[in-house]
Each structure stands twice: as C-alpha cells, then as structure tokens.
C-alpha cells in the first residue's frame, strides 16, 4: 500500500508542472469539438423536422357519434367506447 501511494505521489509531482505549462487562454476545443457540435446540431435539426412532419399527420378532431347531443350522454348511451378518428396517412 505504501508503494502505491508513493508512486501516485511521484506521478502527481511530475504531471502538475506539465499542467501549469498549458496557457489557459489558448486552450480551444479544436476541429474535433467543432465536428462533434455540428453533427449534434444536424441531428437535432433532423429530429425536429421529423417531429414536425409527424405532428402534422395527427388528427386531433374527434368525429361526433350520430344522434348524440353531448359527451356525457354519448359515453353513457354507447357504452363509453370513445373511439377517435385514425390519423391520416
């Protein structure tokens, strides 16, 4: 256990000066960071476009049942099936 602690301490003493040499004002994400960000932005754009296309296909309006004057009477009279119209497409 003592040997592991000593080697870890030795490694830290050698790595700390290397970290101090890096100029904090010049550190940038680089080309790889830009590519990753651009791919993520394109993926989000594609997902939003797909979601918008799918949401336009959804038909939220329900067809009223023939002979029913209100929702309460139609649910009680027809057994409460409450079927909605299918989506177009």
Coordinates of N, CA and C in Angstrom, one line a residue, residues 11-88:
X11 N 4.0 10.4 -9.5 CA 3.3 10.7 -10.7 C 2.7 12.1 -10.7
X12 N 2.1 12.5 -9.6 CA 1.5 13.8 -9.5 C 2.5 14.9 -9.5
X13 N 3.6 14.7 -8.9 CA 4.7 15.7 -8.9 C 5.2 15.9 -10.3
X14 N 5.2 14.9 -11.1 CA 5.7 15.1 -12.5 C 4.6 15.7 -13.4
X15 N 3.3 15.4 -13.1 CA 2.3 15.8 -14.0 C 1.8 17.3 -13.7
X16 N 1.9 17.7 -12.5 CA 1.5 19.0 -12.1 C 2.2 20.1 -12.9
X17 N 3.6 20.1 -12.9 CA 4.3 21.1 -13.7 C 3.9 21.1 -15.2
X18 N 3.6 19.9 -15.8 CA 3.1 19.9 -17.2 C 1.8 20.6 -17.4
X19 N 0.9 20.4 -16.4 CA -0.4 21.1 -16.5 C -0.3 22.6 -16.4
X20 N 0.7 23.1 -15.6 CA 0.9 24.5 -15.4 C 1.5 25.2 -16.7
X21 N 2.1 24.4 -17.5 CA 2.8 25.0 -18.7 C 1.7 25.3 -19.8
X22 N 0.5 24.7 -19.7 CA -0.5 25.0 -20.7 C -1.1 26.4 -20.5
X23 N -1.1 27.2 -21.5 CA -1.7 28.5 -21.4 C -3.2 28.4 -21.5
X24 N -3.8 28.9 -20.4 CA -5.3 28.7 -20.3 C -6.0 29.6 -21.3
X25 N -5.4 30.6 -21.8 CA -6.1 31.5 -22.8 C -6.1 30.9 -24.2
X26 N -5.2 29.9 -24.4 CA -5.1 29.4 -25.8 C -5.7 28.0 -25.9
X27 N -6.4 27.5 -24.9 CA -7.0 26.2 -25.0 C -8.3 26.3 -25.7
X28 N -8.5 25.5 -26.8 CA -9.7 25.6 -27.6 C -10.2 24.1 -27.8
X29 N -11.5 24.0 -28.2 CA -12.0 22.6 -28.4 C -11.4 22.0 -29.7
X30 N -11.0 22.9 -30.6 CA -10.3 22.4 -31.8 C -11.3 21.9 -32.9
X31 N -10.8 21.3 -33.9 CA -11.6 20.8 -35.0 C -12.5 19.7 -34.6
X32 N -12.1 18.8 -33.8 CA -12.9 17.7 -33.4 C -14.1 18.2 -32.6
X33 N -13.9 19.1 -31.7 CA -15.0 19.7 -31.0 C -16.0 20.4 -31.9
X34 N -15.6 21.1 -32.9 CA -16.5 21.7 -33.9 C -17.3 20.6 -34.6
X35 N -16.6 19.6 -35.1 CA -17.3 18.5 -35.8 C -18.3 17.8 -35.0
X36 N -18.0 17.5 -33.7 CA -19.0 16.9 -32.8 C -20.2 17.8 -32.6
X37 N -19.9 19.1 -32.4 CA -21.0 20.1 -32.2 C -21.9 20.2 -33.4
X38 N -21.3 20.2 -34.6 CA -22.0 20.3 -35.9 C -22.9 19.1 -36.1
X39 N -22.3 17.9 -35.8 CA -23.1 16.7 -36.0 C -24.3 16.7 -35.1
X40 N -24.1 17.1 -33.8 CA -25.2 17.1 -32.9 C -26.3 18.1 -33.3
X41 N -25.8 19.3 -33.8 CA -26.8 20.3 -34.3 C -27.6 19.8 -35.5
X42 N -26.9 19.1 -36.4 CA -27.7 18.5 -37.5 C -28.6 17.4 -37.1
X43 N -28.2 16.6 -36.1 CA -29.1 15.6 -35.6 C -30.4 16.2 -34.9
X44 N -30.2 17.3 -34.2 CA -31.3 17.9 -33.5 C -32.2 18.5 -34.6
X45 N -31.7 19.2 -35.6 CA -32.5 19.8 -36.7 C -33.3 18.7 -37.4
X46 N -32.6 17.5 -37.7 CA -33.3 16.4 -38.4 C -34.5 15.9 -37.5
X47 N -34.2 15.7 -36.2 CA -35.3 15.2 -35.3 C -36.4 16.2 -35.2
X48 N -36.1 17.5 -35.2 CA -37.2 18.5 -35.1 C -38.0 18.5 -36.4
X49 N -37.4 18.4 -37.5 CA -38.1 18.3 -38.8 C -39.0 17.1 -38.9
X50 N -38.4 15.9 -38.4 CA -39.2 14.7 -38.4 C -40.4 14.8 -37.5
X51 N -40.2 15.4 -36.3 CA -41.3 15.5 -35.3 C -42.4 16.4 -35.9
X52 N -42.0 17.5 -36.5 CA -42.9 18.4 -37.1 C -43.8 17.7 -38.2
X53 N -43.1 16.9 -39.0 CA -43.8 16.2 -40.1 C -44.8 15.2 -39.5
X54 N -44.4 14.5 -38.4 CA -45.3 13.5 -37.8 C -46.5 14.2 -37.0
X55 N -46.2 15.3 -36.4 CA -47.3 16.1 -35.7 C -48.3 16.6 -36.7
X56 N -47.9 16.9 -37.9 CA -48.9 17.4 -38.9 C -49.8 16.3 -39.4
X57 N -49.4 15.0 -39.3 CA -50.2 13.9 -39.7 C -51.3 13.6 -38.7
X58 N -51.1 14.0 -37.4 CA -52.0 13.6 -36.3 C -53.3 14.4 -36.5
X59 N -54.4 13.7 -36.4 CA -55.7 14.4 -36.5 C -56.3 14.4 -35.1
X60 N -56.4 15.5 -34.5 CA -56.9 15.6 -33.1 C -58.4 15.7 -33.0
X61 N -59.1 16.0 -34.1 CA -60.5 16.2 -34.0 C -61.2 14.9 -33.9
X62 N -62.2 14.7 -33.0 CA -63.0 13.5 -32.9 C -64.2 13.7 -33.7
X63 N -64.7 12.6 -34.4 CA -65.9 12.6 -35.1 C -67.1 12.4 -34.1
X64 N -68.0 13.3 -34.1 CA -69.2 13.1 -33.1 C -70.0 11.9 -33.6
X65 N -70.5 11.1 -32.6 CA -71.3 10.0 -32.9 C -72.7 10.4 -33.3
X66 N -73.3 9.8 -34.3 CA -74.6 10.2 -34.7 C -75.7 10.1 -33.7
X67 N -76.5 11.1 -33.5 CA -77.6 11.0 -32.5 C -77.2 11.4 -31.1
X68 N -75.9 11.8 -30.9 CA -75.5 12.1 -29.5 C -75.4 13.6 -29.4
X69 N -76.0 14.2 -28.4 CA -76.0 15.6 -28.2 C -74.8 16.1 -27.4
X70 N -74.2 15.3 -26.5 CA -73.1 15.7 -25.7 C -72.2 14.5 -25.4
X71 N -71.1 14.8 -24.8 CA -70.1 13.8 -24.5 C -70.6 12.8 -23.4
X72 N -71.3 13.4 -22.4 CA -71.8 12.6 -21.3 C -72.8 11.6 -21.7
X73 N -73.8 12.1 -22.5 CA -74.8 11.2 -23.0 C -74.3 10.2 -24.0
X74 N -73.3 10.6 -24.8 CA -72.8 9.6 -25.8 C -72.0 8.5 -25.1
X75 N -71.3 8.9 -24.0 CA -70.5 7.9 -23.3 C -71.4 6.9 -22.5
X76 N -72.5 7.5 -22.0 CA -73.4 6.6 -21.2 C -74.2 5.7 -22.2
X77 N -74.6 6.3 -23.3 CA -75.5 5.6 -24.2 C -74.8 4.5 -25.0
X78 N -73.6 4.7 -25.4 CA -72.9 3.8 -26.3 C -71.9 2.9 -25.5
X79 N -71.9 2.9 -24.2 CA -71.0 2.0 -23.5 C -69.7 2.6 -23.2
X80 N -69.5 3.9 -23.6 CA -68.2 4.6 -23.3 C -67.0 4.1 -24.1
X81 N -67.2 3.8 -25.4 CA -66.1 3.3 -26.2 C -65.1 4.5 -26.5
X82 N -65.7 5.6 -26.9 CA -64.9 6.8 -27.1 C -63.8 6.7 -28.2
X83 N -64.2 6.2 -29.3 CA -63.2 6.0 -30.4 C -62.9 7.3 -31.1
X84 N -61.6 7.5 -31.4 CA -61.2 8.7 -32.0 C -60.9 8.4 -33.5
X85 N -60.9 9.4 -34.3 CA -60.6 9.1 -35.7 C -59.2 8.7 -36.0
X86 N -58.9 7.9 -36.9 CA -57.5 7.5 -37.1 C -56.7 8.6 -37.8
X87 N -55.4 8.5 -37.6 CA -54.5 9.6 -38.2 C -54.5 9.4 -39.7
X88 N -54.4 10.5 -40.4 CA -54.3 10.5 -41.9 C -52.9 10.0 -42.3

